[in-house]
Amino acid sequence: MTRTPYDPESEGAQMAFKGRMSYGDYLQLDKILTAQTPLSQAHDEMLFIVQHQASEIWMRLVIHELTSVCEHIARDDLAPSFKKLARVSRILDQLNSAWDVLRTMTPSEYTTFREALGMSSGFQSFQYRAIEFLAGNKNAAMMRAHEHKPDIHSWLAAFLHAPSIYDQSIRLLARKGLAIDKSLVDRDWSLPYQPNDSVREAWLVVYRDPEAHWPLYELAEKLVDFEDYFRRWRFNHVTTVERIIGFKSGTGGTSGVNYLRKMLEVVLFPELWSVRTNL
């Protein structure tokens, strides 16, 4: 018995797109799928490019969401910030899974195209830097890697000089009547945040009576979720790099694994972690 091939047009599917917007048009796939241009003949360079480009696209969404979270917290509009922080945590989970794919590349395979990278390095990712600034890991020295691109440098400077999501959360605590050191409510946002006893005491008040402070309690836990996934992302990055290049210097001139390990020591929301010991 001969089966007639299924024709989706018979059920109303649109098949003619001359003069109409198609799926590929909407997503601008002609731009995205022609951006993978290996500089060597090595088979695994395509994996390396796709992995990093896909990560940058996800980071684009993280920046979009975290920027919005800062705006919501500043307006005391917490419910949407919970949804968006939860989404960011899921995105970071996706980014973590991507390291598993890259780890299928062996050291021998990486050496076949590493020279083609020149001085380019993930260390120079301006989107990753924006995420760090939004999360509160401020370091003006990191801006120097972007001075050759004035538009990007200016874009990053706006994040450097704006309150992070944790700064906005601390200001919220103060607006809700909790005793926050006044110096934290309006400070030089470009400087890294330093742990403060008044913030720890404020979070203690929230955690000791969650029902009386439920929105703040939920915000605190969403922030902890975010940092938890962010730490895993950093850790998986270190493990992947060590697995592939050992302790060689990075292509961008950093100390490679040793540099990345220093990043593991960064705590974004210190009082939200220390408060657990005090409860």
Coordinates of N, CA, C and O in Angstrom, one line a residue, residues 25-195:
D25 N 13.4 34.9 8.4 CA 13.5 36.4 8.3 C 13.4 37.0 9.7 O 14.1 37.9 10.1
Y26 N 12.4 36.5 10.5 CA 12.1 37.1 11.8 C 13.4 37.0 12.7 O 13.7 37.9 13.4
L27 N 14.0 35.8 12.7 CA 15.1 35.5 13.6 C 16.5 36.0 12.9 O 17.5 35.9 13.6
Q28 N 16.4 36.6 11.7 CA 17.6 37.0 11.0 C 18.7 35.9 11.0 O 19.9 36.2 11.3
L29 N 18.2 34.7 10.6 CA 19.1 33.6 10.6 C 20.2 33.8 9.5 O 21.3 33.1 9.7
D30 N 20.0 34.6 8.5 CA 21.0 34.8 7.5 C 22.3 35.4 8.1 O 23.4 35.2 7.7
K31 N 22.0 36.3 9.2 CA 23.1 36.9 9.9 C 23.8 35.9 10.9 O 25.0 35.8 11.0
I32 N 22.9 35.3 11.7 CA 23.4 34.4 12.7 C 24.2 33.2 12.2 O 25.3 32.9 12.7
L33 N 23.7 32.6 11.2 CA 24.3 31.3 10.7 C 25.4 31.5 9.7 O 26.0 30.5 9.2
T34 N 25.7 32.8 9.4 CA 26.9 33.0 8.6 C 28.0 33.7 9.4 O 29.0 34.2 8.9
A35 N 27.8 33.7 10.7 CA 28.8 34.3 11.6 C 29.8 33.3 12.2 O 30.7 33.6 12.9
Q36 N 29.7 32.0 11.8 CA 30.6 31.0 12.2 C 31.7 30.8 11.1 O 31.5 30.1 10.1
T37 N 32.8 31.5 11.3 CA 33.8 31.5 10.3 C 35.2 31.1 10.9 O 36.0 31.9 11.3
P38 N 35.4 29.8 10.9 CA 36.7 29.3 11.5 C 37.9 29.8 10.7 O 37.8 30.1 9.5
L39 N 38.9 30.1 11.5 CA 40.2 30.6 10.9 C 41.2 29.5 10.6 O 42.3 29.9 10.1
S40 N 40.9 28.3 10.9 CA 41.8 27.2 10.6 C 41.0 26.1 9.9 O 39.8 26.2 9.7
Q41 N 41.7 25.0 9.6 CA 41.1 23.8 9.0 C 40.6 22.8 10.1 O 40.1 21.7 9.8
A42 N 40.9 23.1 11.4 CA 40.6 22.2 12.5 C 39.1 22.0 12.6 O 38.3 22.9 12.7
H43 N 38.7 20.7 12.7 CA 37.3 20.3 12.8 C 36.6 21.0 14.0 O 35.5 21.5 14.0
D44 N 37.3 21.0 15.2 CA 36.7 21.4 16.4 C 36.7 22.9 16.6 O 36.1 23.3 17.6
E45 N 37.2 23.6 15.7 CA 37.1 25.1 15.9 C 35.6 25.5 15.7 O 35.2 26.5 16.4
M46 N 34.8 24.8 14.9 CA 33.4 25.1 14.8 C 32.7 25.0 16.2 O 31.9 25.8 16.6
L47 N 33.0 23.9 16.9 CA 32.4 23.7 18.2 C 32.8 24.9 19.1 O 31.9 25.4 19.8
F48 N 34.0 25.3 19.1 CA 34.5 26.4 20.0 C 33.8 27.7 19.7 O 33.3 28.4 20.6
I49 N 33.6 27.9 18.4 CA 32.9 29.2 18.0 C 31.4 29.1 18.4 O 30.9 30.1 19.0
V50 N 30.7 28.0 18.1 CA 29.3 27.9 18.3 C 29.1 28.0 19.8 O 28.1 28.7 20.3
Q51 N 29.9 27.3 20.6 CA 29.7 27.3 22.1 C 29.8 28.8 22.6 O 28.9 29.2 23.4
H52 N 30.8 29.5 22.2 CA 30.9 30.9 22.7 C 29.9 31.9 22.1 O 29.4 32.7 22.9
Q53 N 29.5 31.7 20.9 CA 28.5 32.6 20.3 C 27.1 32.3 21.0 O 26.4 33.3 21.3
A54 N 26.8 31.0 21.2 CA 25.6 30.7 21.9 C 25.5 31.3 23.3 O 24.5 31.8 23.8
S55 N 26.7 31.2 24.0 CA 26.8 31.7 25.4 C 26.6 33.2 25.4 O 25.9 33.8 26.2
E56 N 27.1 33.9 24.4 CA 26.9 35.4 24.3 C 25.5 35.7 24.0 O 25.0 36.7 24.6
I57 N 24.8 34.9 23.2 CA 23.4 35.2 23.0 C 22.6 35.1 24.3 O 21.7 35.9 24.6
W58 N 22.9 34.0 25.1 CA 22.2 33.8 26.4 C 22.6 35.0 27.3 O 21.7 35.5 28.1
M59 N 23.8 35.4 27.3 CA 24.2 36.5 28.1 C 23.5 37.8 27.7 O 23.2 38.7 28.6
R60 N 23.2 38.0 26.5 CA 22.4 39.1 26.0 C 21.0 39.1 26.8 O 20.6 40.2 27.2
L61 N 20.4 38.0 26.9 CA 19.2 37.9 27.6 C 19.3 38.1 29.1 O 18.5 38.8 29.8
V62 N 20.4 37.6 29.7 CA 20.7 37.8 31.1 C 20.8 39.3 31.4 O 20.2 39.8 32.4
I63 N 21.5 40.1 30.6 CA 21.6 41.5 30.7 C 20.2 42.2 30.6 O 19.9 43.1 31.4
H64 N 19.5 41.8 29.7 CA 18.1 42.3 29.5 C 17.3 42.1 30.8 O 16.6 43.0 31.2
E65 N 17.3 40.9 31.3 CA 16.5 40.6 32.5 C 17.1 41.3 33.8 O 16.3 41.9 34.5
L66 N 18.4 41.3 34.0 CA 18.9 41.9 35.2 C 18.7 43.4 35.2 O 18.5 44.0 36.2
T67 N 18.8 44.0 34.0 CA 18.6 45.5 33.9 C 17.1 45.8 34.4 O 16.9 46.7 35.1
S68 N 16.2 45.0 33.9 CA 14.8 45.1 34.3 C 14.6 44.9 35.7 O 13.8 45.6 36.4
V69 N 15.3 43.9 36.3 CA 15.2 43.6 37.7 C 15.6 44.8 38.6 O 14.9 45.2 39.5
C70 N 16.7 45.4 38.2 CA 17.1 46.6 38.9 C 16.0 47.7 38.9 O 15.8 48.4 39.9
E71 N 15.4 47.9 37.7 CA 14.4 48.9 37.6 C 13.2 48.6 38.5 O 12.6 49.4 39.1
H72 N 12.8 47.3 38.5 CA 11.6 46.9 39.3 C 11.9 47.1 40.8 O 11.0 47.6 41.5
I73 N 13.1 46.7 41.3 CA 13.4 46.8 42.7 C 13.4 48.3 43.1 O 12.9 48.7 44.1
A74 N 13.9 49.1 42.2 CA 14.0 50.6 42.5 C 12.6 51.2 42.6 O 12.4 52.2 43.3
R75 N 11.6 50.5 42.0 CA 10.2 51.0 42.1 C 9.4 50.3 43.1 O 8.2 50.5 43.2
D76 N 10.0 49.4 43.9 CA 9.3 48.6 44.9 C 8.3 47.7 44.2 O 7.3 47.3 44.8
D77 N 8.6 47.3 43.0 CA 7.7 46.5 42.2 C 8.3 45.1 42.2 O 9.0 44.7 41.2
L78 N 8.2 44.3 43.2 CA 9.0 43.1 43.4 C 8.5 41.9 42.7 O 9.3 41.1 42.2
A79 N 7.2 41.7 42.5 CA 6.7 40.5 41.9 C 7.4 40.2 40.5 O 7.8 39.1 40.3
P80 N 7.4 41.2 39.6 CA 8.1 40.9 38.3 C 9.6 40.5 38.5 O 10.1 39.8 37.7
S81 N 10.2 41.1 39.5 CA 11.6 40.8 39.6 C 11.9 39.4 40.0 O 12.9 38.8 39.7
F82 N 10.9 38.8 40.8 CA 11.1 37.4 41.2 C 11.0 36.5 40.0 O 11.9 35.6 39.8
K83 N 10.1 36.8 39.1 CA 10.0 36.0 37.8 C 11.2 36.1 37.0 O 11.8 35.1 36.5
K84 N 11.8 37.3 36.9 CA 12.9 37.5 36.0 C 14.2 37.0 36.6 O 15.1 36.5 35.9
L85 N 14.4 37.1 37.9 CA 15.5 36.5 38.6 C 15.5 34.9 38.4 O 16.5 34.3 38.2
A86 N 14.3 34.4 38.6 CA 14.1 32.9 38.4 C 14.5 32.5 36.9 O 15.2 31.5 36.7
R87 N 14.1 33.4 36.0 CA 14.5 33.1 34.6 C 16.0 33.2 34.4 O 16.6 32.3 33.7
V88 N 16.6 34.1 35.0 CA 18.1 34.3 34.9 C 18.8 33.0 35.4 O 19.8 32.5 34.9
S89 N 18.3 32.5 36.5 CA 18.9 31.3 37.1 C 18.7 30.1 36.1 O 19.7 29.3 36.0
R90 N 17.6 30.0 35.4 CA 17.4 29.0 34.4 C 18.4 29.2 33.3 O 18.9 28.2 32.7
I91 N 18.6 30.4 32.9 CA 19.6 30.7 31.8 C 21.0 30.2 32.2 O 21.7 29.6 31.4
L92 N 21.4 30.6 33.4 CA 22.7 30.1 33.9 C 22.8 28.6 33.9 O 23.9 28.1 33.7
D93 N 21.7 27.9 34.2 CA 21.7 26.5 34.1 C 22.0 26.0 32.7 O 22.7 25.0 32.5
Q94 N 21.4 26.7 31.7 CA 21.6 26.4 30.3 C 23.1 26.6 30.0 O 23.8 25.8 29.3
L95 N 23.7 27.7 30.5 CA 25.1 28.0 30.2 C 26.0 27.0 30.9 O 27.0 26.6 30.3
N96 N 25.6 26.5 32.0 CA 26.3 25.4 32.7 C 26.3 24.2 31.9 O 27.4 23.5 31.7
S97 N 25.2 23.8 31.3 CA 25.1 22.6 30.5 C 26.0 22.7 29.2 O 26.5 21.7 28.7
A98 N 26.1 23.9 28.7 CA 27.0 24.1 27.5 C 28.4 23.8 27.7 O 29.1 23.3 26.8
W99 N 28.9 23.9 29.0 CA 30.3 23.5 29.3 C 30.5 22.0 29.0 O 31.6 21.6 28.6
D100 N 29.4 21.2 29.3 CA 29.5 19.8 29.1 C 29.8 19.5 27.6 O 30.5 18.5 27.3
V101 N 29.2 20.3 26.7 CA 29.5 20.0 25.3 C 30.9 20.4 24.9 O 31.6 19.7 24.2
L102 N 31.4 21.6 25.4 CA 32.8 22.0 25.1 C 33.8 21.0 25.7 O 34.9 20.8 25.1
R103 N 33.5 20.4 26.8 CA 34.4 19.4 27.4 C 34.6 18.2 26.6 O 35.4 17.3 26.9
T104 N 33.8 18.0 25.5 CA 34.0 16.8 24.7 C 35.3 17.1 23.8 O 35.7 16.2 23.1
M105 N 35.8 18.3 23.8 CA 37.0 18.6 23.0 C 38.2 18.3 23.9 O 38.3 18.8 25.0
T106 N 39.1 17.6 23.3 CA 40.3 17.2 24.1 C 41.4 18.2 23.9 O 41.4 19.1 23.0
P107 N 42.4 18.2 24.8 CA 43.6 19.1 24.7 C 44.2 19.0 23.3 O 44.6 20.0 22.7
S108 N 44.4 17.8 22.8 CA 45.0 17.6 21.4 C 44.2 18.3 20.3 O 44.8 19.0 19.4
E109 N 42.9 18.2 20.4 CA 42.0 18.9 19.4 C 42.1 20.4 19.5 O 42.1 21.1 18.5
Y110 N 42.2 20.9 20.7 CA 42.2 22.4 20.9 C 43.5 22.9 20.4 O 43.5 24.0 19.7
T111 N 44.6 22.2 20.5 CA 45.9 22.7 20.0 C 45.9 22.9 18.5 O 46.8 23.6 18.0
T112 N 45.0 22.2 17.8 CA 45.0 22.3 16.3 C 44.6 23.6 15.8 O 44.8 23.9 14.6
F113 N 43.9 24.4 16.7 CA 43.5 25.8 16.2 C 43.7 26.9 17.2 O 43.4 28.0 16.9
R114 N 44.3 26.6 18.3 CA 44.5 27.6 19.4 C 45.2 28.9 18.8 O 44.9 30.0 19.2
E115 N 46.3 28.6 18.0 CA 47.0 29.8 17.5 C 46.2 30.7 16.7 O 46.4 31.9 16.6
A116 N 45.1 30.2 16.1 CA 44.2 31.0 15.2 C 43.5 32.1 16.1 O 43.0 33.1 15.6
L117 N 43.4 31.8 17.4 CA 42.6 32.8 18.3 C 43.4 34.1 18.5 O 42.8 35.1 18.9
G118 N 44.7 34.1 18.3 CA 45.5 35.3 18.5 C 45.4 35.6 20.0 O 45.6 34.8 20.9
M119 N 45.1 36.9 20.3 CA 45.0 37.4 21.7 C 43.5 37.4 22.1 O 43.2 38.0 23.2
S120 N 42.6 36.9 21.3 CA 41.2 36.9 21.7 C 41.0 36.0 22.9 O 41.6 34.9 22.9
S121 N 40.1 36.3 23.8 CA 39.9 35.5 25.0 C 38.5 35.9 25.6 O 38.1 37.0 25.5
G122 N 37.9 34.9 26.3 CA 36.7 35.1 26.9 C 36.8 36.2 28.0 O 35.8 36.8 28.4
F123 N 38.0 36.4 28.5 CA 38.3 37.5 29.5 C 37.8 38.8 28.9 O 37.5 39.7 29.7
Q124 N 37.8 39.0 27.6 CA 37.4 40.2 27.0 C 35.9 40.4 26.7 O 35.5 41.4 26.0
S125 N 35.1 39.4 27.1 CA 33.7 39.5 26.8 C 33.1 40.7 27.5 O 33.0 40.7 28.7
F126 N 32.6 41.7 26.7 CA 32.0 42.9 27.3 C 30.7 42.5 27.9 O 30.2 43.2 28.9
Q127 N 30.0 41.5 27.4 CA 28.7 41.2 28.0 C 28.9 40.5 29.3 O 28.1 40.8 30.3
Y128 N 29.9 39.6 29.4 CA 30.1 39.0 30.7 C 30.5 40.1 31.8 O 30.1 40.1 32.9
R129 N 31.3 41.1 31.3 CA 31.6 42.2 32.2 C 30.4 43.0 32.7 O 30.3 43.4 33.8
A130 N 29.4 43.2 31.8 CA 28.2 43.9 32.1 C 27.4 43.1 33.2 O 26.9 43.6 34.1
I131 N 27.4 41.8 33.0 CA 26.7 40.9 34.0 C 27.4 41.0 35.4 O 26.7 41.1 36.4
E132 N 28.7 41.0 35.4 CA 29.4 41.2 36.6 C 29.1 42.5 37.3 O 28.9 42.6 38.5
F133 N 29.1 43.6 36.5 CA 28.7 44.9 37.1 C 27.3 44.9 37.6 O 27.0 45.5 38.7
L134 N 26.4 44.4 36.8 CA 25.0 44.3 37.3 C 24.8 43.6 38.6 O 24.0 43.9 39.4
A135 N 25.6 42.5 38.7 CA 25.6 41.7 39.9 C 26.3 42.3 41.1 O 26.2 41.8 42.2
G136 N 27.1 43.3 40.8 CA 27.8 44.0 41.9 C 29.3 43.8 42.0 O 30.0 44.4 42.8
N137 N 29.9 43.0 41.1 CA 31.3 42.8 41.1 C 32.0 43.9 40.3 O 32.4 43.7 39.1
K138 N 32.1 45.1 40.9 CA 32.6 46.3 40.2 C 34.1 46.3 40.2 O 34.7 46.2 41.3
N139 N 34.7 46.6 39.1 CA 36.2 46.7 39.0 C 36.5 47.6 37.8 O 36.5 47.1 36.7
A140 N 36.8 48.9 38.0 CA 37.0 49.8 36.9 C 38.2 49.4 36.1 O 38.2 49.7 34.9
A141 N 39.2 48.7 36.6 CA 40.3 48.3 35.9 C 40.0 47.4 34.7 O 40.6 47.4 33.7
M142 N 38.9 46.6 34.8 CA 38.4 45.7 33.8 C 37.9 46.5 32.5 O 37.8 45.9 31.5
M143 N 37.7 47.8 32.7 CA 37.2 48.6 31.6 C 38.3 48.8 30.5 O 38.0 49.1 29.3
R144 N 39.5 48.7 30.9 CA 40.6 49.0 30.0 C 40.7 48.1 28.8 O 41.1 48.5 27.7
A145 N 40.2 46.9 28.9 CA 40.1 46.0 27.8 C 39.2 46.4 26.7 O 39.2 45.8 25.6
H146 N 38.4 47.4 27.0 CA 37.3 47.8 26.0 C 37.5 49.3 25.5 O 36.6 49.8 24.9
E147 N 38.7 49.9 25.8 CA 38.9 51.3 25.4 C 39.0 51.4 23.9 O 38.7 52.5 23.4
H148 N 39.3 50.4 23.2 CA 39.4 50.4 21.7 C 38.0 50.5 21.1 O 38.0 50.8 19.9
K149 N 37.0 50.3 21.8 CA 35.6 50.4 21.3 C 34.8 51.4 22.2 O 34.2 51.0 23.2
P150 N 34.9 52.7 21.8 CA 34.3 53.7 22.6 C 32.8 53.5 22.9 O 32.3 53.8 24.0
D151 N 32.0 53.0 22.0 CA 30.6 52.7 22.2 C 30.4 51.7 23.3 O 29.6 51.8 24.2
I152 N 31.2 50.6 23.2 CA 31.1 49.5 24.2 C 31.6 50.0 25.6 O 31.0 49.7 26.6
H153 N 32.7 50.8 25.5 CA 33.2 51.3 26.8 C 32.2 52.2 27.5 O 32.0 52.1 28.7
S154 N 31.5 53.1 26.7 CA 30.5 53.9 27.3 C 29.3 53.1 27.8 O 28.8 53.5 28.9
W155 N 28.9 52.1 27.1 CA 27.8 51.2 27.5 C 28.2 50.6 28.8 O 27.3 50.5 29.8
L156 N 29.4 50.0 29.0 CA 29.8 49.4 30.2 C 29.9 50.4 31.4 O 29.6 50.1 32.5
A157 N 30.4 51.6 31.0 CA 30.5 52.6 32.1 C 29.2 52.9 32.8 O 29.1 53.2 34.0
A158 N 28.1 52.8 32.0 CA 26.8 53.1 32.6 C 26.5 52.0 33.6 O 25.9 52.4 34.7
F159 N 26.8 50.8 33.4 CA 26.6 49.7 34.4 C 27.5 49.9 35.6 O 27.2 49.7 36.7
L160 N 28.8 50.3 35.3 CA 29.8 50.5 36.4 C 29.3 51.5 37.4 O 29.5 51.4 38.6
H161 N 28.7 52.6 36.9 CA 28.3 53.7 37.7 C 26.9 53.7 38.2 O 26.4 54.6 38.9
A162 N 26.2 52.6 37.9 CA 24.8 52.5 38.4 C 24.7 51.5 39.5 O 25.6 50.6 39.7
P163 N 23.7 51.6 40.4 CA 23.5 50.6 41.5 C 23.3 49.2 40.9 O 22.6 49.0 39.9
S164 N 24.0 48.2 41.5 CA 23.8 46.8 41.1 C 22.5 46.3 41.7 O 21.8 47.0 42.4
I165 N 22.1 45.1 41.4 CA 20.9 44.5 41.9 C 21.0 44.4 43.5 O 19.9 44.6 44.1
Y166 N 22.2 44.2 44.0 CA 22.3 44.1 45.4 C 22.2 45.5 46.1 O 21.6 45.7 47.1
D167 N 22.8 46.5 45.4 CA 22.7 47.9 45.9 C 21.2 48.3 45.9 O 20.7 48.9 46.9
Q168 N 20.5 48.0 44.9 CA 19.0 48.3 44.8 C 18.3 47.6 45.9 O 17.3 48.1 46.5
S169 N 18.7 46.3 46.2 CA 18.0 45.6 47.3 C 18.3 46.2 48.6 O 17.4 46.2 49.5
I170 N 19.5 46.6 48.9 CA 19.8 47.3 50.2 C 19.1 48.6 50.3 O 18.6 48.9 51.4
R171 N 19.0 49.3 49.2 CA 18.2 50.6 49.3 C 16.7 50.3 49.6 O 16.0 51.0 50.3
L172 N 16.2 49.2 49.1 CA 14.9 48.7 49.3 C 14.7 48.4 50.8 O 13.7 48.8 51.4
L173 N 15.7 47.7 51.4 CA 15.6 47.4 52.8 C 15.4 48.7 53.6 O 14.7 48.8 54.6
A174 N 16.2 49.7 53.3 CA 16.1 51.0 54.0 C 14.8 51.6 53.8 O 14.2 52.2 54.8
R175 N 14.2 51.6 52.6 CA 12.9 52.2 52.3 C 11.8 51.4 53.1 O 10.8 52.0 53.5
K176 N 12.0 50.2 53.4 CA 11.0 49.4 54.2 C 11.2 49.6 55.7 O 10.5 48.9 56.5
G177 N 12.1 50.5 56.1 CA 12.2 50.8 57.5 C 13.2 50.1 58.3 O 13.3 50.2 59.5
L178 N 14.0 49.2 57.6 CA 15.1 48.5 58.3 C 16.3 49.4 58.5 O 16.5 50.3 57.6
A179 N 17.0 49.2 59.5 CA 18.1 50.1 59.9 C 19.3 49.9 59.1 O 20.2 49.1 59.4
I180 N 19.4 50.5 57.9 CA 20.6 50.4 57.0 C 21.5 51.6 57.2 O 21.0 52.8 57.2
D181 N 22.8 51.4 57.2 CA 23.8 52.4 57.3 C 23.5 53.4 56.1 O 23.4 53.0 55.0
K182 N 23.4 54.7 56.5 CA 23.0 55.7 55.4 C 24.1 55.8 54.3 O 23.7 56.2 53.2
S183 N 25.3 55.5 54.6 CA 26.3 55.6 53.6 C 26.1 54.6 52.5 O 26.7 54.7 51.4
L184 N 25.3 53.6 52.7 CA 25.0 52.6 51.6 C 23.9 53.0 50.7 O 23.7 52.4 49.6
V185 N 23.1 53.9 51.1 CA 21.9 54.3 50.3 C 22.3 55.2 49.1 O 21.6 55.2 48.1
D186 N 23.3 56.0 49.3 CA 23.8 56.8 48.2 C 25.3 56.9 48.2 O 25.9 57.7 48.9
R187 N 26.0 56.0 47.5 CA 27.4 55.9 47.6 C 28.0 56.0 46.1 O 27.2 56.1 45.2
D188 N 29.3 55.8 46.0 CA 29.9 55.7 44.7 C 29.7 54.3 44.2 O 30.3 53.4 44.6
W189 N 28.7 54.1 43.3 CA 28.3 52.8 42.8 C 29.4 52.1 42.0 O 29.3 50.9 41.8
S190 N 30.4 52.9 41.6 CA 31.5 52.2 40.8 C 32.5 51.5 41.6 O 33.3 50.7 41.1
L191 N 32.4 51.7 43.0 CA 33.3 51.0 43.9 C 32.7 49.6 44.3 O 31.5 49.5 44.4
P192 N 33.5 48.6 44.5 CA 32.9 47.3 44.9 C 32.3 47.4 46.3 O 32.7 48.2 47.1
Y193 N 31.2 46.7 46.4 CA 30.5 46.7 47.7 C 31.3 46.0 48.8 O 31.9 45.0 48.5
Q194 N 31.2 46.6 50.0 CA 31.9 46.0 51.1 C 30.9 45.5 52.1 O 29.9 46.2 52.4
P195 N 31.0 44.3 52.7 CA 30.0 43.8 53.7 C 29.8 44.8 54.8 O 30.8 45.5 55.2

